[in-house]
Short mmCIF file of C-alpha atoms in Angstrom, two decimals:
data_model
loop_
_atom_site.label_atom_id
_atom_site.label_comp_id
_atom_site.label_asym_id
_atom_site.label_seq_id
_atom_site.Cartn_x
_atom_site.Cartn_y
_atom_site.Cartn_z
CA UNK A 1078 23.09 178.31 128.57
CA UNK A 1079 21.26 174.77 127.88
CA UNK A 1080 19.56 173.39 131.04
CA UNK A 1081 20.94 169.49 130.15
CA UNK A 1082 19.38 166.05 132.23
CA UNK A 1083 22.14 163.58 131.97
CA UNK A 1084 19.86 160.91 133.05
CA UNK A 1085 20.54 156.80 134.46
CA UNK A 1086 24.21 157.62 134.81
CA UNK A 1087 26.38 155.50 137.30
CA UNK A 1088 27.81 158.76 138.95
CA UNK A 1089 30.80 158.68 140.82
CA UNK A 1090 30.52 160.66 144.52
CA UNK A 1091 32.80 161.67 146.90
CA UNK A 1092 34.35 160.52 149.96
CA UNK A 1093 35.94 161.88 152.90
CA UNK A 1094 38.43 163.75 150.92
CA UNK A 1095 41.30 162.15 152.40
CA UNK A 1096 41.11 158.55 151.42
CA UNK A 1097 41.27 157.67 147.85
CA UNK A 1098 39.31 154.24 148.44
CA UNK A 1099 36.24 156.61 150.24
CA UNK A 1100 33.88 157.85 147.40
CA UNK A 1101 31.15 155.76 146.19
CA UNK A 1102 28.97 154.92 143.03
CA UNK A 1103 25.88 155.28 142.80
CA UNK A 1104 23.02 155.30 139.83
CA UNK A 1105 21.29 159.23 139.61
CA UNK A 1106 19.80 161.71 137.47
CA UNK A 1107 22.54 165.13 137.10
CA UNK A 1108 20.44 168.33 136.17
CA UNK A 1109 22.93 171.04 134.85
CA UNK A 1110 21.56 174.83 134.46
CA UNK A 1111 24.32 177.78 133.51
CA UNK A 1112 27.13 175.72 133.51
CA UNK A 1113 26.39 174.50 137.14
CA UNK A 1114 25.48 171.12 138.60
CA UNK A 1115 22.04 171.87 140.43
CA UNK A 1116 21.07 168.61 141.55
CA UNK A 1117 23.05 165.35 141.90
CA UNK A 1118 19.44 163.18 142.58
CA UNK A 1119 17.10 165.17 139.70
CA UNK A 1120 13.86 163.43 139.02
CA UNK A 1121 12.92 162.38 136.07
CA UNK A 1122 10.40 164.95 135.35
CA UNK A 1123 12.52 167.75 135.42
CA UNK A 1124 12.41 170.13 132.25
CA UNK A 1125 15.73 170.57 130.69
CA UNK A 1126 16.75 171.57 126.72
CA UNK A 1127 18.99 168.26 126.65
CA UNK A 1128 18.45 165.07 127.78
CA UNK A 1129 21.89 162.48 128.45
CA UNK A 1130 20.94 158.87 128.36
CA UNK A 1131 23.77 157.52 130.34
CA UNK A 1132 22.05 154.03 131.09
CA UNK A 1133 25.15 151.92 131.52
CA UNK A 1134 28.05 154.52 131.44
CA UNK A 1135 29.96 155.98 134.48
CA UNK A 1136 30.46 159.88 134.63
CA UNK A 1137 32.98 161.13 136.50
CA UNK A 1138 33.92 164.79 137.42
CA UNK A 1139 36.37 166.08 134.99
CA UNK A 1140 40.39 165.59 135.37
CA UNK A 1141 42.32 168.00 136.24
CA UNK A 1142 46.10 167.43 134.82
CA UNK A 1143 48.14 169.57 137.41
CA UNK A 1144 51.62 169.22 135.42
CA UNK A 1145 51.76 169.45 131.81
CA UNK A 1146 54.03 171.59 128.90
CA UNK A 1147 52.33 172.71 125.82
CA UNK A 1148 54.50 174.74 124.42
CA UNK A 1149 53.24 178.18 123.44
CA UNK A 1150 54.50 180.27 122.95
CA UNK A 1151 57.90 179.35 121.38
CA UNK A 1152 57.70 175.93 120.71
CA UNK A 1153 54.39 175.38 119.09
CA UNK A 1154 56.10 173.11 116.33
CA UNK A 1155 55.47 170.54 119.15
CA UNK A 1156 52.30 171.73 120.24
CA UNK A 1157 50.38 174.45 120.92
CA UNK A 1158 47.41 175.18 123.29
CA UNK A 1159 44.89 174.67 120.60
CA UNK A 1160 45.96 171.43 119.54
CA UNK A 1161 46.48 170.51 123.38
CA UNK A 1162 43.21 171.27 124.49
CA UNK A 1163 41.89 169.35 121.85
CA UNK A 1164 43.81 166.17 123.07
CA UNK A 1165 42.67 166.87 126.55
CA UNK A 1166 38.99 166.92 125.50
CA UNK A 1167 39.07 163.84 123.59
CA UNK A 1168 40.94 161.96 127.36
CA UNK A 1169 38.29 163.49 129.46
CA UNK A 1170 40.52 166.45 130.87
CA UNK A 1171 38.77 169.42 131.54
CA UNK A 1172 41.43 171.58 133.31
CA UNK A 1173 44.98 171.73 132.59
CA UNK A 1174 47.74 174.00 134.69
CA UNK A 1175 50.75 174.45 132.22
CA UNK A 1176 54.12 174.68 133.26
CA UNK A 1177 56.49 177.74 132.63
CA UNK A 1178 59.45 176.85 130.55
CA UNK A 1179 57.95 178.39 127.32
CA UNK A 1180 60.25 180.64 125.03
CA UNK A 1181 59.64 183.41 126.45
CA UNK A 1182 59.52 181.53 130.45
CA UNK A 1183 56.45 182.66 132.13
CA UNK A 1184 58.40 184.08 135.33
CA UNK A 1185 56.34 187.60 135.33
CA UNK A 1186 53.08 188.10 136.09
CA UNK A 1187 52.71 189.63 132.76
CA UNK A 1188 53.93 186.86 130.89
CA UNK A 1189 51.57 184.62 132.75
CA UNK A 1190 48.68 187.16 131.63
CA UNK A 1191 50.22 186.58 128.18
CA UNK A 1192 49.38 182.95 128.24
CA UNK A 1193 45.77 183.58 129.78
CA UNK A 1194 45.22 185.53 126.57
CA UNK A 1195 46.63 183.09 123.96
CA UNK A 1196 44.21 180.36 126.75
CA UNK A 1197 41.24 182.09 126.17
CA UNK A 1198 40.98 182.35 121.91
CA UNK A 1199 42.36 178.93 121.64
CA UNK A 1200 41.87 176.68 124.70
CA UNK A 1201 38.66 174.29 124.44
CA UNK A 1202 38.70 173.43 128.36
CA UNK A 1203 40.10 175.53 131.32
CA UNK A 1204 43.53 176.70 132.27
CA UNK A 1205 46.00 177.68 134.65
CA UNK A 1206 49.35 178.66 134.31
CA UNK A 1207 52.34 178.76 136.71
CA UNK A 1208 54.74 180.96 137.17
CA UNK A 1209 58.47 180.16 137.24
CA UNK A 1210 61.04 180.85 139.78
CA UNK A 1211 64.19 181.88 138.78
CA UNK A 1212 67.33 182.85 141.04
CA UNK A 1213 66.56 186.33 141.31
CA UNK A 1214 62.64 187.15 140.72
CA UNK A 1215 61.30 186.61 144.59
CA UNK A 1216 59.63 189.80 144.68
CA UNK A 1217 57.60 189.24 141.15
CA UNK A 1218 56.38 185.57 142.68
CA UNK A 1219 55.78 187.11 145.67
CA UNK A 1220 53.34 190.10 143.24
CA UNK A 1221 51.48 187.32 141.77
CA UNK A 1222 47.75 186.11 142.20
CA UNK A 1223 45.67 184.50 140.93
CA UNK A 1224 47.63 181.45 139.45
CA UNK A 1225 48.20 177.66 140.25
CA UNK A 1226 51.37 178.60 142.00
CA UNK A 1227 55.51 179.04 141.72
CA UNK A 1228 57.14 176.19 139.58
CA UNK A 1229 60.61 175.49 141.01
CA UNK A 1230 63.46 173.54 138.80
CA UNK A 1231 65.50 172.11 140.80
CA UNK A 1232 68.01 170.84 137.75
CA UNK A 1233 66.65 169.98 134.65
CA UNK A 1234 65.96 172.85 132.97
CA UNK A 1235 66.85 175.23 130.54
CA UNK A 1236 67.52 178.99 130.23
CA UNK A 1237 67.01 180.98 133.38
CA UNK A 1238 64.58 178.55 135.14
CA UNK A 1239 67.15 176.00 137.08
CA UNK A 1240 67.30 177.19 140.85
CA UNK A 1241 69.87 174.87 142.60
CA UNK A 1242 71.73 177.63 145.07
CA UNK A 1243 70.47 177.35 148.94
CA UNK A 1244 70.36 181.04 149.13
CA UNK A 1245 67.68 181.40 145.95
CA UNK A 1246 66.12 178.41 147.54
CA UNK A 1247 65.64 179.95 151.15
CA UNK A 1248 64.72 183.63 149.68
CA UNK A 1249 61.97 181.76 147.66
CA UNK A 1250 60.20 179.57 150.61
CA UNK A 1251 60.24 182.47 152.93
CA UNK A 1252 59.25 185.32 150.95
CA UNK A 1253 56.49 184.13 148.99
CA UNK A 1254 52.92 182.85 149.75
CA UNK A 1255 51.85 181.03 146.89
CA UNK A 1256 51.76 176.99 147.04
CA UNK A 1257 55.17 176.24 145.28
CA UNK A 1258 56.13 172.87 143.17
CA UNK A 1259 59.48 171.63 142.17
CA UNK A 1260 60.85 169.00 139.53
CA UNK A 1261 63.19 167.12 142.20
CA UNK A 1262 66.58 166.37 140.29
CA UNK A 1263 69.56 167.17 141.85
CA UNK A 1264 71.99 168.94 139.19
CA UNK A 1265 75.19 168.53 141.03
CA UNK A 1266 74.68 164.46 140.90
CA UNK A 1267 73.23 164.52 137.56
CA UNK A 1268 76.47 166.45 136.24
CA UNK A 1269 78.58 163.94 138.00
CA UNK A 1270 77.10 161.25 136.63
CA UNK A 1271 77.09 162.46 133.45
CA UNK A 1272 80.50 163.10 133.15
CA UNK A 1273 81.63 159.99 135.14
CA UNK A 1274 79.59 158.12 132.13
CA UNK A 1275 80.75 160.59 129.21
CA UNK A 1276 81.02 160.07 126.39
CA UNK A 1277 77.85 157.84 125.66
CA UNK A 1278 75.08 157.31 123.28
CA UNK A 1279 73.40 154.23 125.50
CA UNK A 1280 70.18 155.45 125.78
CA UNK A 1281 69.60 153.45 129.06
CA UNK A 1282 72.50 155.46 130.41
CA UNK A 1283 69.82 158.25 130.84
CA UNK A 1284 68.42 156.56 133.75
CA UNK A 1285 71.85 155.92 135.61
CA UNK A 1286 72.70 159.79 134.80
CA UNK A 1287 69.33 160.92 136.70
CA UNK A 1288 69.69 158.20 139.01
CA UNK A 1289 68.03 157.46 142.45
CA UNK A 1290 70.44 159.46 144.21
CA UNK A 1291 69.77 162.54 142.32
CA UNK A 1292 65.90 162.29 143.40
CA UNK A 1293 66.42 161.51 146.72
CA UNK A 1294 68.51 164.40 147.23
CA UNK A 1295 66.18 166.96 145.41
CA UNK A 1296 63.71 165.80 147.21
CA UNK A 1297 64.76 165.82 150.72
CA UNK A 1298 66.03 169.24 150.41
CA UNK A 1299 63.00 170.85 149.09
CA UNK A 1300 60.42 168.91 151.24
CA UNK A 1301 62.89 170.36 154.29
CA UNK A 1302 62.91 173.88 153.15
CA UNK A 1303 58.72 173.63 153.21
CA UNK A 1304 58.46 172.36 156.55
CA UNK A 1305 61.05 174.87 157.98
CA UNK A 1306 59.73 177.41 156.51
CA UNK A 1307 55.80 176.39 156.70
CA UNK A 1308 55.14 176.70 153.02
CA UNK A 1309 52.91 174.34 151.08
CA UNK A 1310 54.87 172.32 148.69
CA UNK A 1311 54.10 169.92 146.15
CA UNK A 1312 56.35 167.19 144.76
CA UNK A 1313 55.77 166.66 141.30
CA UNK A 1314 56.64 163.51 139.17
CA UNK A 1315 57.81 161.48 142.20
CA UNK A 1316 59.85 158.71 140.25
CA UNK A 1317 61.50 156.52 142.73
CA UNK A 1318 60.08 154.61 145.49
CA UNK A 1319 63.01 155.82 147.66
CA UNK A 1320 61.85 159.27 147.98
CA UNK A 1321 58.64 158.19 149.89
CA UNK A 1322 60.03 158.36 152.91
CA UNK A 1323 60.13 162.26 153.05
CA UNK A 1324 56.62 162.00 152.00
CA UNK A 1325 55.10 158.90 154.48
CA UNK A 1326 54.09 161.25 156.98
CA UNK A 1327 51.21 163.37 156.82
CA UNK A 1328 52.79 166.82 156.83
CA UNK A 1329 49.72 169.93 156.00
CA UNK A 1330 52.74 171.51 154.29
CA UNK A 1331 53.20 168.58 151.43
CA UNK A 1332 51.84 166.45 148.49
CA UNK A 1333 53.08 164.53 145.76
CA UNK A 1334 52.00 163.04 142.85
CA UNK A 1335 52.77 160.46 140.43
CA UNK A 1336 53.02 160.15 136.39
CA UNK A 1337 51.53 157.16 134.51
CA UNK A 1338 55.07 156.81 132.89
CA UNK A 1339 56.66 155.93 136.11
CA UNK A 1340 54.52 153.38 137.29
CA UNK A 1341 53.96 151.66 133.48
CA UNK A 1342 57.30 151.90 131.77
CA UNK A 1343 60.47 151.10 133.52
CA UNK A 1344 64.47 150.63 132.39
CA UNK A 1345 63.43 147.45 130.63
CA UNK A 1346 61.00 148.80 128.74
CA UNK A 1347 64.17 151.34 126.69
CA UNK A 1348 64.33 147.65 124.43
CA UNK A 1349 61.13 147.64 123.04
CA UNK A 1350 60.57 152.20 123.08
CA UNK A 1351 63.81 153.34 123.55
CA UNK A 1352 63.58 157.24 123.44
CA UNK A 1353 59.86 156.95 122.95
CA UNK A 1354 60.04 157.07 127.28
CA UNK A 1355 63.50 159.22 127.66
CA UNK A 1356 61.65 161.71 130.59
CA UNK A 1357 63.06 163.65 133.32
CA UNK A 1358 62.80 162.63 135.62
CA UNK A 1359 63.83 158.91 134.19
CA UNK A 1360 62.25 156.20 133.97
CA UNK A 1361 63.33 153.98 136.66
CA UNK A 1362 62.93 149.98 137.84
CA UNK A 1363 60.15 147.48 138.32
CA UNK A 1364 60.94 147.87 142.20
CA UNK A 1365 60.03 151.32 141.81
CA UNK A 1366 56.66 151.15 139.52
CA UNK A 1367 56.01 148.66 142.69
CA UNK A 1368 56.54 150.68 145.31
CA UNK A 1369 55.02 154.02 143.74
CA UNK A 1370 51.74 152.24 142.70
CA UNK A 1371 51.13 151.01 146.42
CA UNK A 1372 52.04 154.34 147.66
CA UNK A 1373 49.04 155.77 145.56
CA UNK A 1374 46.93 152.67 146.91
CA UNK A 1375 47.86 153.73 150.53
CA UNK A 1376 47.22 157.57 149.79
CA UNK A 1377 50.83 158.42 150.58
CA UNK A 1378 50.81 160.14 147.21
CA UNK A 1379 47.88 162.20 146.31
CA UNK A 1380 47.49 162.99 142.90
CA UNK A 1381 48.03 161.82 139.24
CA UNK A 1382 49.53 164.20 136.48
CA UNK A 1383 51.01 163.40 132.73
CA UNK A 1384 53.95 165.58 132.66
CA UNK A 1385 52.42 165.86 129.20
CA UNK A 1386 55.39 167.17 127.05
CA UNK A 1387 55.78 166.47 123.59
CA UNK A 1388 58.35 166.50 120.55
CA UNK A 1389 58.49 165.58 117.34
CA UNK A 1390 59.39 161.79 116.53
CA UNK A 1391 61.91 163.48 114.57
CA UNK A 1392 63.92 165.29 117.32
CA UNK A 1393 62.65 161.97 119.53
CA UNK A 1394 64.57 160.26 117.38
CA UNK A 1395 67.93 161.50 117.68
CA UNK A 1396 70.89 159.63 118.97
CA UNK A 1397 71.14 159.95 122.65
CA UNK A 1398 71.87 162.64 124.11
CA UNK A 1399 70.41 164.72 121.40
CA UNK A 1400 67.13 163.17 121.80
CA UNK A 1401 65.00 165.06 124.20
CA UNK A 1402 63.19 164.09 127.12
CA UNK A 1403 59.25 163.99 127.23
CA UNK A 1404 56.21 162.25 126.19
CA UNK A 1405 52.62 163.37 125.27
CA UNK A 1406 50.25 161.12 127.68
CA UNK A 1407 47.41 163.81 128.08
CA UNK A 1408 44.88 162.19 125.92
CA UNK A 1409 45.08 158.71 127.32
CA UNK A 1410 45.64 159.35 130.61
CA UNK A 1411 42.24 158.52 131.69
CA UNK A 1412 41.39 155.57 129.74
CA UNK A 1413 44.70 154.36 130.91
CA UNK A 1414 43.64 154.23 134.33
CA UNK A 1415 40.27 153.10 133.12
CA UNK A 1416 41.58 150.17 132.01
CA UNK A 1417 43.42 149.36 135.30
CA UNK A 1418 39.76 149.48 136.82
CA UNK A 1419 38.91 146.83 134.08
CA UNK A 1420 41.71 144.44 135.31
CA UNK A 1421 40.93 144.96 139.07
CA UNK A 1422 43.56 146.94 140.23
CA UNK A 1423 41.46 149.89 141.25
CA UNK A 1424 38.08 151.44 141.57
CA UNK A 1425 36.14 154.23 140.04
CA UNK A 1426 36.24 155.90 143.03
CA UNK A 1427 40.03 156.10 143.46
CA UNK A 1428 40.84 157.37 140.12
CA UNK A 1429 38.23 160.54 140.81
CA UNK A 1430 40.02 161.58 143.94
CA UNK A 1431 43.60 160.97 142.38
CA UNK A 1432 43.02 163.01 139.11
CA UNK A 1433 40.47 165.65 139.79
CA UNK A 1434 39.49 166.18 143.41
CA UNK A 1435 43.10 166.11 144.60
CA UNK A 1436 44.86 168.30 142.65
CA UNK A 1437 41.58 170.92 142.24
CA UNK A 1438 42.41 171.28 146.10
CA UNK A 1439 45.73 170.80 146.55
CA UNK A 1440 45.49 174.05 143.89
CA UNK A 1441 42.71 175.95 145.76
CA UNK A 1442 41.08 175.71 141.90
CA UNK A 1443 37.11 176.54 143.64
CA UNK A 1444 34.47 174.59 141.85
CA UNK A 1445 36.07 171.58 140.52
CA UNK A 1446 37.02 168.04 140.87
CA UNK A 1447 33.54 166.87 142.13
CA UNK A 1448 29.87 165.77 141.10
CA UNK A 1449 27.96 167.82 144.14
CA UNK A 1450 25.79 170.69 143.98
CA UNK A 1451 26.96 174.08 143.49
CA UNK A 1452 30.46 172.76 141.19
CA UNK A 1453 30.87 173.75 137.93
CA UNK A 1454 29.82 170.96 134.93
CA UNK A 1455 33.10 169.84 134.40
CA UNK A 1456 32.08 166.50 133.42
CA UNK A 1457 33.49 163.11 131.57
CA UNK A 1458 31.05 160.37 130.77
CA UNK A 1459 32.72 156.54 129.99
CA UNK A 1460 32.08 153.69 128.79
CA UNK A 1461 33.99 150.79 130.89
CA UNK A 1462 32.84 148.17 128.53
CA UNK A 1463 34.44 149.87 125.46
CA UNK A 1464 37.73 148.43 123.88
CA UNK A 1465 39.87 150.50 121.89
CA UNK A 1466 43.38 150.62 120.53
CA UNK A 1467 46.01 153.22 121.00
CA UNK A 1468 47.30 154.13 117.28
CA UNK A 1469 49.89 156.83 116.46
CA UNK A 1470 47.98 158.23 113.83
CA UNK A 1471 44.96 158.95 115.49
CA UNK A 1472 46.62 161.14 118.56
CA UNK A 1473 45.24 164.77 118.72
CA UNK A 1474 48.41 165.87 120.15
CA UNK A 1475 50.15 167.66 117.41
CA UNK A 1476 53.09 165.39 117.53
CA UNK A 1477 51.10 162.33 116.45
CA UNK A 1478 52.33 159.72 119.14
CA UNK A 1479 52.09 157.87 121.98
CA UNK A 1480 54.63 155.83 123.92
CA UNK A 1481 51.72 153.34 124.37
CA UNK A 1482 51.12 153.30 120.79
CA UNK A 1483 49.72 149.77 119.78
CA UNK A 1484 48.20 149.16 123.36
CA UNK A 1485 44.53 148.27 123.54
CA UNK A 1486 42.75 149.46 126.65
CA UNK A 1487 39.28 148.80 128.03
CA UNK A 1488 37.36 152.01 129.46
CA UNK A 1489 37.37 154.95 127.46
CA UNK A 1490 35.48 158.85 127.43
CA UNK A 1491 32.77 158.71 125.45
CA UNK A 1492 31.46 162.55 126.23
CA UNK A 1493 33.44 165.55 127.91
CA UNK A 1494 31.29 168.24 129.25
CA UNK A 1495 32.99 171.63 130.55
CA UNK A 1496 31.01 173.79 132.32
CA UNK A 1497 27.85 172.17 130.93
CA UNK A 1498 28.92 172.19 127.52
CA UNK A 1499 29.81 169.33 125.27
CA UNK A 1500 33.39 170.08 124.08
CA UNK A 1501 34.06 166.01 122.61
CA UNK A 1502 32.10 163.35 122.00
CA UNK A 1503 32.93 160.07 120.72
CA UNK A 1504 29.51 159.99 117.99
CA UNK A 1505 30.32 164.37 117.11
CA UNK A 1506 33.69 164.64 118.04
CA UNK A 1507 34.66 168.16 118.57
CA UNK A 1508 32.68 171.21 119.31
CA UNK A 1509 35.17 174.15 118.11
CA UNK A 1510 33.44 176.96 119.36
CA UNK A 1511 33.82 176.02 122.79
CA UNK A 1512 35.93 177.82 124.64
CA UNK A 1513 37.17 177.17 128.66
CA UNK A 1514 38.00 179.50 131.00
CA UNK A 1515 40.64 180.42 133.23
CA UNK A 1516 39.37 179.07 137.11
CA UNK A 1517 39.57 181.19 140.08
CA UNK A 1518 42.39 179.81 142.40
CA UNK A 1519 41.54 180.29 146.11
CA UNK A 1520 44.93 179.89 148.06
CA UNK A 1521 43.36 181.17 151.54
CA UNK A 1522 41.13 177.67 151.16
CA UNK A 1523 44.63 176.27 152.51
CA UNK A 1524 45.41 173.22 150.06
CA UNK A 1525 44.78 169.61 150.10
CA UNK A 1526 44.50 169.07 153.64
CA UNK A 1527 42.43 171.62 154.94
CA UNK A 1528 39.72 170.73 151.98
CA UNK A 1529 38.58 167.17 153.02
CA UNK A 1530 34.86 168.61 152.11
CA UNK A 1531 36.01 169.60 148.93
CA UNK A 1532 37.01 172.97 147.87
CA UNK A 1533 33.63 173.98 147.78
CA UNK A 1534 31.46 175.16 144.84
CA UNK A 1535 29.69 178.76 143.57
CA UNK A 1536 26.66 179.34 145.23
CA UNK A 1537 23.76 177.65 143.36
#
């Protein structure tokens, strides 16, 4: 393993783990030795194989994208965890946790294994992989270990995966142990709606189908079933500003999280994209990028995710409804919020806690999310200063596009680092024998709000 100096750099600390607004900036030498950070104030002097000159750059601890769909197995005409990993590298992400609605679903322990083995000859940065509930498979969630947690669809999904009856619900909550997270749709409203509005090919019908309603109730029921039953739950892909009210008091049971999408694109915006930003959840109003961007300033949300899920322009281009839902997002993600930092909207600071300390704790994933002694090297260097523009054509993503495609954005990555290593660089590009690994997930730690210190690194 190289001993590496990254030397001058403006290095992003941490706060108090519970305010977004608490970390702090501040100019020191990093010394990394077996994939490790040793020292967050190395002097100068210190003899290491490589030397960083970050003199003017920011480095941040890596992000860690808690919801995203690459598609192997099954779908890898879309993308495929090789491909993937190189688009997270290139956006700074250093740690993914991939949904299970593959072909086959990952709802076995095994078939999570499965995907830890296709992870580990392909993947160039960590990974973690759900398992999904289904209406009948308690008992297997309740076998597993060792994994991010249970994915719950609650509507919107395919195959097996949807679990909408109470009873399923209930059995889930109280007979498992592992943090659970849910896509909030309602399916009775969105099957009302959808045949109140049949037939249609309006594309902006998509967002009065999986309407407000349809969120609000999905998300009051689940966020109900984890405080009665005690159970730590996290709200993915929070799309409406009406469902913060489940989520405005601090409950040590619940999180949430937001997706660029929701607070950058809104029903206007199907004009000038049209399917281009056809998600589920949908997009929704200017109100609600509003009120979800100042509930991330306020900390009532905790975390930022991508919902990274590509397909082909081809298939994206379909008349509605035969277009599909989803977006790849997970190689501008970073530089995205980067470039909010640029206009003055937030700080360094902020953007660490929402997309790497956060969700490493709210998923018990030990050694990440921070720059302090004793974490792993998960590392992404940037440039604030640098402008670049988002092009189709250069996407890593195997689907070659980007629903901000023609945007130019300042702050971007300039090096990723995992576990020490250089995986992407903006002068060498890619190192392809790098490989991640998968992370040890520590549930006992107790989540998000029992981790204000951080969820603590290996011993140095």
């Amino acid at each position: 393993m190289t001993r590496t100096l990254i030397r001058n750099a403006n290095v992003v600390l941490p706060g108090d783990g519970f305010a977004s607004a608490s970390g702090r900036v501040e100019k020191r030498n990093i010394f990394i030795d077996h994939g490790k950070i040793i020292d967050v104030d190395a002097s100068d002097q210190v003899t290491a194989d490589r030397v960083v000159d970050a003199d003017g750059l920011h480095l941040l601890p890596g992000v860690v994208d808690d919801q995203v769909h690459f598609r192997e197995p099954g779908l890898t005409h879309k993308e495929d965890l090789s491909t993937a990993s190189h688009a997270c590298a290139a956006g700074g992400v250093t740690t993914f946790l991939e949904m299970p609605n593959t072909k086959p679903p990952a709802i076995t322990v095994e078939g999570v294994r499965d995907k830890e083995r296709i992870a580990a000859q392909k993947s160039l940065v960590n990974y973690g992989f759900y398992i999904g509930a289904t209406p009948d498979n308690a008992a297997e969630l309740a076998r597993a270990t060792d994994v991010p947690g249970i994915k719950i669809f609650i509507g919107s999904s395919t195959g097996n995966l949807l679990v909408d009856e109470q009873e399923a619900l209930e059995r889930i909550f109280a007979e498992t142990t592992l943090p659970i997270c849910a896509h909030c749709e309602d399916e009775t409203t969105v099957r009302a709606n959808s045949e109140r509005l049949s037939p249609t090919n309006d594309l902006t019908d998509h967002s009065r189908i999986r309407d407000e309603k349809a969120a609000m109730i999905a998300t009051k029921r689940a966020t109900e079933l984890a405080v009665r039953h005690r159970h730590r739950f996290h709200v993915l892909h929070v799309s409406t500003a009406a469902e913060l009210i489940y989520l405005q008091d601090p409950s040590p049971y619940l999180t949430a999280e937001i997706c660029l999408h929701h607070v950058f694109f809104n029903v206007e915006d199907y004009a000038r994209l049209g399917s281009r930003i056809q998600m589920n959840p949908s997009i929704k109003t200017a109100a609600d990028n509003a009120g979800l961007w100042q509930a991330l300033i306020d900390d009532v949300i905790q975390v930022i995710a991508t919902d990274h899920a590509p397909h082909t322009l081809e298939e994206k281009s379909q008349p509605y409804p035969a277009s599909p839902s989803g977006l790849p997002a997970v190689e501008n993600s970073l530089a995205l919020m980067l470039n909010e930092v640029h206009r003055g909207r937030v700080q360094l600071p902020q953007i660490a806690h929402w997309m790497s300390d956060a969700p490493a704790r709210v998923w018990g994933i030990t050694g990440k999310g921070r720059i302090a002694e004793g974490y792993d090297a998960d590392l992404v260097l940037v440039d604030l200063n640098e402008e670049r523009l988002i092009e189709d054509e250069k996407q890593h993503t195997k689907t070659r596009w980007s629903p901000w495609h023609g945007e130019r954005l300042t702050g971007w990555p300039v090096l990723t680092l995992v576990a020490g290593q250089s995986v992407w660089s903006v002068a060498e590009g890619f190192d392809e024998s790098a490989r991640g690994t998968k992370p040890h997930f520590d549930h006992s730690r107790g989540g998000f709000w029992a981790t204000a210190e951080g969820i603590g690194g290996s011993p140095v």
